[in-house]
Short mmCIF file of C-alpha atoms and ligand atoms in Angstrom, two decimals:
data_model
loop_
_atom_site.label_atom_id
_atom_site.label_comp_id
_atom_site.label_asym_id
_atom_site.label_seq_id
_atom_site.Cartn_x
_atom_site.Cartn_y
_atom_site.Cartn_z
CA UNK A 1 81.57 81.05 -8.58
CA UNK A 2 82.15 84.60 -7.04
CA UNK A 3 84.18 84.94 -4.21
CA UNK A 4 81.34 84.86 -1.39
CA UNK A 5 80.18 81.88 -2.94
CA UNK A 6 83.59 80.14 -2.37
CA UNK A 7 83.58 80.83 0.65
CA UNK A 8 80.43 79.62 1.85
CA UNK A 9 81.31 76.28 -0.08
CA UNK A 10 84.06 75.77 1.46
CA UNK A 11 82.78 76.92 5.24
CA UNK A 12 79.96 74.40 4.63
CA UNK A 13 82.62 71.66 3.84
CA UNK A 14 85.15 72.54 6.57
CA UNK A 15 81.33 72.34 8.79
CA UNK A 16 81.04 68.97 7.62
CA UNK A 17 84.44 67.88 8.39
CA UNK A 18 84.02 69.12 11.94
CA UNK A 19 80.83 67.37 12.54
CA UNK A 20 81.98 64.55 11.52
CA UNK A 21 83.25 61.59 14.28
CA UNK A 22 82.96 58.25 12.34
CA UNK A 23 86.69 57.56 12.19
CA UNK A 24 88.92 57.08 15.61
CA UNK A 25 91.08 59.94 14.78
CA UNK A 26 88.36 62.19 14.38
CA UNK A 27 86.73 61.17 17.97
CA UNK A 28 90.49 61.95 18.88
CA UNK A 29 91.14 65.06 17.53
CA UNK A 30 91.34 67.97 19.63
CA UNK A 31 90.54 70.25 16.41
CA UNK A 32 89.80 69.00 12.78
CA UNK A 33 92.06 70.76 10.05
CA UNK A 34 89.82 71.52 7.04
CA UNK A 35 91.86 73.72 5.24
CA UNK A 36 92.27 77.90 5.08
CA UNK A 37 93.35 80.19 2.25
CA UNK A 38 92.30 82.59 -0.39
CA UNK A 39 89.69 81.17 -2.80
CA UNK A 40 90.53 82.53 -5.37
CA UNK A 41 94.32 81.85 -5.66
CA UNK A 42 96.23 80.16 -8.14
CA UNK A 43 98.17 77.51 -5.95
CA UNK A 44 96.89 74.74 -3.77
CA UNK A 45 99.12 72.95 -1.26
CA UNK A 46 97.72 69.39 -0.49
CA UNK A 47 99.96 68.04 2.65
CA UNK A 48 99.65 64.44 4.24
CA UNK A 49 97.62 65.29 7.67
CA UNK A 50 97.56 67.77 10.65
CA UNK A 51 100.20 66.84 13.45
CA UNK A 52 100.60 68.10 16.98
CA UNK A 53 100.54 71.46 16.27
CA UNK A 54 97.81 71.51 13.58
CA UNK A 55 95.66 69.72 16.14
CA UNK A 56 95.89 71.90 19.05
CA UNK A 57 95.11 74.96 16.79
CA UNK A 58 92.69 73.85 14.05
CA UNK A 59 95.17 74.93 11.14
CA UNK A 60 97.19 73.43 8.26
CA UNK A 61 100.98 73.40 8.76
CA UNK A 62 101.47 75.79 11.49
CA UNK A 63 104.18 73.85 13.24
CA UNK A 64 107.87 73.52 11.85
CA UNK A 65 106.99 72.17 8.61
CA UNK A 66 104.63 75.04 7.98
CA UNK A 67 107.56 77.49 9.43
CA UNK A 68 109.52 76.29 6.06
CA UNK A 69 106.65 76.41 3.49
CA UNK A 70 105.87 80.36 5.02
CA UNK A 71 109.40 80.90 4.99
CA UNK A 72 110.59 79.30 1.08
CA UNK A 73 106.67 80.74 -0.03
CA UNK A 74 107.95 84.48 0.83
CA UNK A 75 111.72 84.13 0.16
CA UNK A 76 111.24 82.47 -3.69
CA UNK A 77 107.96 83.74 -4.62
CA UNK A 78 106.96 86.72 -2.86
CA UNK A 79 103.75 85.43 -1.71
CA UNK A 80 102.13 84.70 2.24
CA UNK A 81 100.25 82.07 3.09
CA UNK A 82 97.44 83.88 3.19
CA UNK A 83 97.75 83.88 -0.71
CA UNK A 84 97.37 80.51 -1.03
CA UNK A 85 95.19 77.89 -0.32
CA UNK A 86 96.39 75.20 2.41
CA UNK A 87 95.23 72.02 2.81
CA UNK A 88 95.56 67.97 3.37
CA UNK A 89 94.57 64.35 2.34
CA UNK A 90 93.47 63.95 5.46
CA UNK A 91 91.71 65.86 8.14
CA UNK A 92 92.78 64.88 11.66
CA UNK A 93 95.61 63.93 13.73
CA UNK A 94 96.62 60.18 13.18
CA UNK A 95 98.23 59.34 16.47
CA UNK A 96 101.72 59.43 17.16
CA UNK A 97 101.65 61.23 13.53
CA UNK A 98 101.91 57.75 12.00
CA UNK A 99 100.81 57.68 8.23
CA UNK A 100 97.43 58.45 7.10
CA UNK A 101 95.81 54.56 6.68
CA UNK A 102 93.61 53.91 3.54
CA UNK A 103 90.58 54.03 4.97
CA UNK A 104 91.14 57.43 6.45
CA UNK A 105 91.96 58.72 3.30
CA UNK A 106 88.83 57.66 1.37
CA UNK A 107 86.67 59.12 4.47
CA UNK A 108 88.39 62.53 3.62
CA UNK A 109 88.45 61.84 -0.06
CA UNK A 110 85.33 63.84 -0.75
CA UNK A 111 85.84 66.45 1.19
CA UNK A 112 89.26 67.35 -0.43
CA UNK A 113 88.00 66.59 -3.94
CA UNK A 114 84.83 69.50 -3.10
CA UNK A 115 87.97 71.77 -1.70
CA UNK A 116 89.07 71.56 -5.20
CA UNK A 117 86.61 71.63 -7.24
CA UNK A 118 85.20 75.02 -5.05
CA UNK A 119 88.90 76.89 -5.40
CA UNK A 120 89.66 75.36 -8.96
CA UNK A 121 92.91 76.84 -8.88
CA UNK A 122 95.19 76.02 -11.73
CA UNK A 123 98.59 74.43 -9.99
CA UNK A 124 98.10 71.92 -6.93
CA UNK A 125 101.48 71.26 -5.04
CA UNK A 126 101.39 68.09 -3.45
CA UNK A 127 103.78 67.84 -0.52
CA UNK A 128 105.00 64.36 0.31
CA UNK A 129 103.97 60.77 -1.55
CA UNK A 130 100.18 60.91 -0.26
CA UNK A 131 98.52 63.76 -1.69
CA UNK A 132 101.48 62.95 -4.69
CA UNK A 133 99.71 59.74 -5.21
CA UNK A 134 96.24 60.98 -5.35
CA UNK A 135 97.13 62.74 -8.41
CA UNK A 136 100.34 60.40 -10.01
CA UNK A 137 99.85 56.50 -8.68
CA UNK A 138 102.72 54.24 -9.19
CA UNK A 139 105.60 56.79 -8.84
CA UNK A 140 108.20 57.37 -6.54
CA UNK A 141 108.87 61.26 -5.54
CA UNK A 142 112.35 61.20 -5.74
CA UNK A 143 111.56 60.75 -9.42
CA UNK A 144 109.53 62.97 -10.05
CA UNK A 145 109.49 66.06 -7.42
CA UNK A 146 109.64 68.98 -9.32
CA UNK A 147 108.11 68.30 -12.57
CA UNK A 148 105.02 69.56 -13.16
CA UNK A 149 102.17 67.80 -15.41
CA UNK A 150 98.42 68.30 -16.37
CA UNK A 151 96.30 65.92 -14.70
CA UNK A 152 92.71 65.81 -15.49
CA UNK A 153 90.46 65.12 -12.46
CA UNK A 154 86.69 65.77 -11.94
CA UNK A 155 86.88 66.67 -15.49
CA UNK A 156 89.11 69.70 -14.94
CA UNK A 157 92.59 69.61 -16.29
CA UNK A 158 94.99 70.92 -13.34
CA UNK A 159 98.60 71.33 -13.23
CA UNK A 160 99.90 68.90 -10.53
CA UNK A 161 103.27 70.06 -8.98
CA UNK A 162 104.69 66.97 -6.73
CA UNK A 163 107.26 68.55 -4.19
CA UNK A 164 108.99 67.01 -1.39
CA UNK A 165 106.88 67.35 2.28
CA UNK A 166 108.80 70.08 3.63
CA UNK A 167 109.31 67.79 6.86
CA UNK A 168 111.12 65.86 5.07
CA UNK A 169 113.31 68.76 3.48
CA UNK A 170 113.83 69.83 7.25
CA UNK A 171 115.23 66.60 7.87
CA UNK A 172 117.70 65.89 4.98
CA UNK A 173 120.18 68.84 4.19
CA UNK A 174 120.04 67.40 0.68
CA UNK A 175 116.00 68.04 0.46
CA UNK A 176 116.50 70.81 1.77
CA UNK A 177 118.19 72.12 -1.50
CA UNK A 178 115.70 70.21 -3.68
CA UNK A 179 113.04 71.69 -1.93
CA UNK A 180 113.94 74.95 -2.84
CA UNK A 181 114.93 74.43 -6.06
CA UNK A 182 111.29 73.22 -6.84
CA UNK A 183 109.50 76.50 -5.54
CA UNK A 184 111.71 78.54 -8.00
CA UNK A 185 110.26 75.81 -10.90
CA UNK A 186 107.23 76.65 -9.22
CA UNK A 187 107.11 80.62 -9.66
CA UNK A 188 108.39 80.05 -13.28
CA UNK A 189 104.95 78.40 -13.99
CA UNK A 190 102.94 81.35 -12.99
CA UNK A 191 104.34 83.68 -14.83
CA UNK A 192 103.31 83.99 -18.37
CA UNK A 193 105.30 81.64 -20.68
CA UNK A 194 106.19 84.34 -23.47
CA UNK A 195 105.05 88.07 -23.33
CA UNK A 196 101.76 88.41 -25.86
CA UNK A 197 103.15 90.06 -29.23
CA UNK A 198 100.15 91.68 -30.54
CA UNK A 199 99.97 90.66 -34.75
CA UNK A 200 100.61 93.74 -37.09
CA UNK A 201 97.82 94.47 -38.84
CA UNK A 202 96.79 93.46 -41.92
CA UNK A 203 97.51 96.92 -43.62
CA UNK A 204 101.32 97.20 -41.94
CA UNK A 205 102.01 93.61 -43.37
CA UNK A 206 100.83 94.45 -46.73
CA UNK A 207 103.52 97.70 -47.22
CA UNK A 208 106.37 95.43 -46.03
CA UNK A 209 106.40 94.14 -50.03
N1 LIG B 1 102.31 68.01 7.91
C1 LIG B 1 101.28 67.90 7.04
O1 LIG B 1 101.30 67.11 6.12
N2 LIG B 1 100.25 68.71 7.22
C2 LIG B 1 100.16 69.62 8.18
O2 LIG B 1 99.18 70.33 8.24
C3 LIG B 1 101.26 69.70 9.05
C4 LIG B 1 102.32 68.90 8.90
#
């Protein structure tokens, strides 16, 4: 897909999700959070759902939480947020920012899974056990934060990259340094494993003997 096309995709889905008003906390929500970003980047960030802030502005992570992700994004890897793509399982504000319920995850499921698919970037981040368990059920993230692995899904292999929600980080000073630590994992899987040694040609080898 070019980059226009992305775009469109992904304003028709973010449409959708604003139309939509079959769940309570979408009747309820001041402004639906469908997502923003570059298309075309490498890294997707899949939070849990939009809280107070989110909701009065229409954006992903723009409240304290999001002030940490900006902040550890430009400090260890030299990138903005505008670089990115940003994103959650679930679309709305639950109230009283309790938990995202099952059935308000599978009402955003498709929506999330067409985000995907449309930015096919190579590394998703999950922040916090929700989006974490879309990806890798049946583990617990203090296990496994930090530790990257290839998940296929919609028949795409991705790189899933389970990190701590940075709320969380903000509220634990020990997190806080685990938090960290994973972003500098996560810049050493973009860049290139080993430099490319180009092979000496056939001639060269020969009049080594
Ligand atoms: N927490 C989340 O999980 N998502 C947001 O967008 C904001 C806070």
């Amino acid at each position: 897909m070019t980059t226009q096309e992305k775009i469109d995709e992904l304003n028709k889905v973010a449409q959708e999700i604003r139309d939509f008003k079959s769940l309570d906390i979408a009747k309820n929500a001041i402004h639906a959070v469908p997502g923003e970003g570059n298309p075309d980047t490498k890294i997707m960030f899949i939070g849990e759902a939009p809280g107070f802030n989110e909701d009065r502005e229409g954006r992903p992570f723009v409240g304290q939480a999001g002030k940490l992700l900006e902040k550890t994004l430009a400090e260890v890897m030299n990138l903005k947020r505008d670089d990115v793509y940003i994103t959650n399982i679930v679309k709305f504000r639950p109230p009283d920012n309790r938990d995202p319920t099952p059935v308000e995850i599978e009402a955003c499921r498709d929506w999330l899974d067409r985000q995907i698919s449309i930015i096919a970037p190579k590394i998703i981040c999950t922040l916090g056990r929700f989006s974490m368990a879309k990806f890798i059920p049946d583990v617990t993230i203090s296990r496994v934060h930090g530790q990257s692995r290839f998940v296929e899904f919609g028949g795409i292999k991705y790189i899933i990259f389970p990190m701590y929600h940075p709320a969380a980080a903000l509220r634990a000073g020990s997190m806080m340094q685990e938090f960290i630590a994973d972003f500098h994992k996560l810049k050493t899987l973009l860049s290139p494993v080993s430099p490319i040694v180009p092979m000496p040609p056939p001639q060269a080898q020969t009049s080594l003997f």
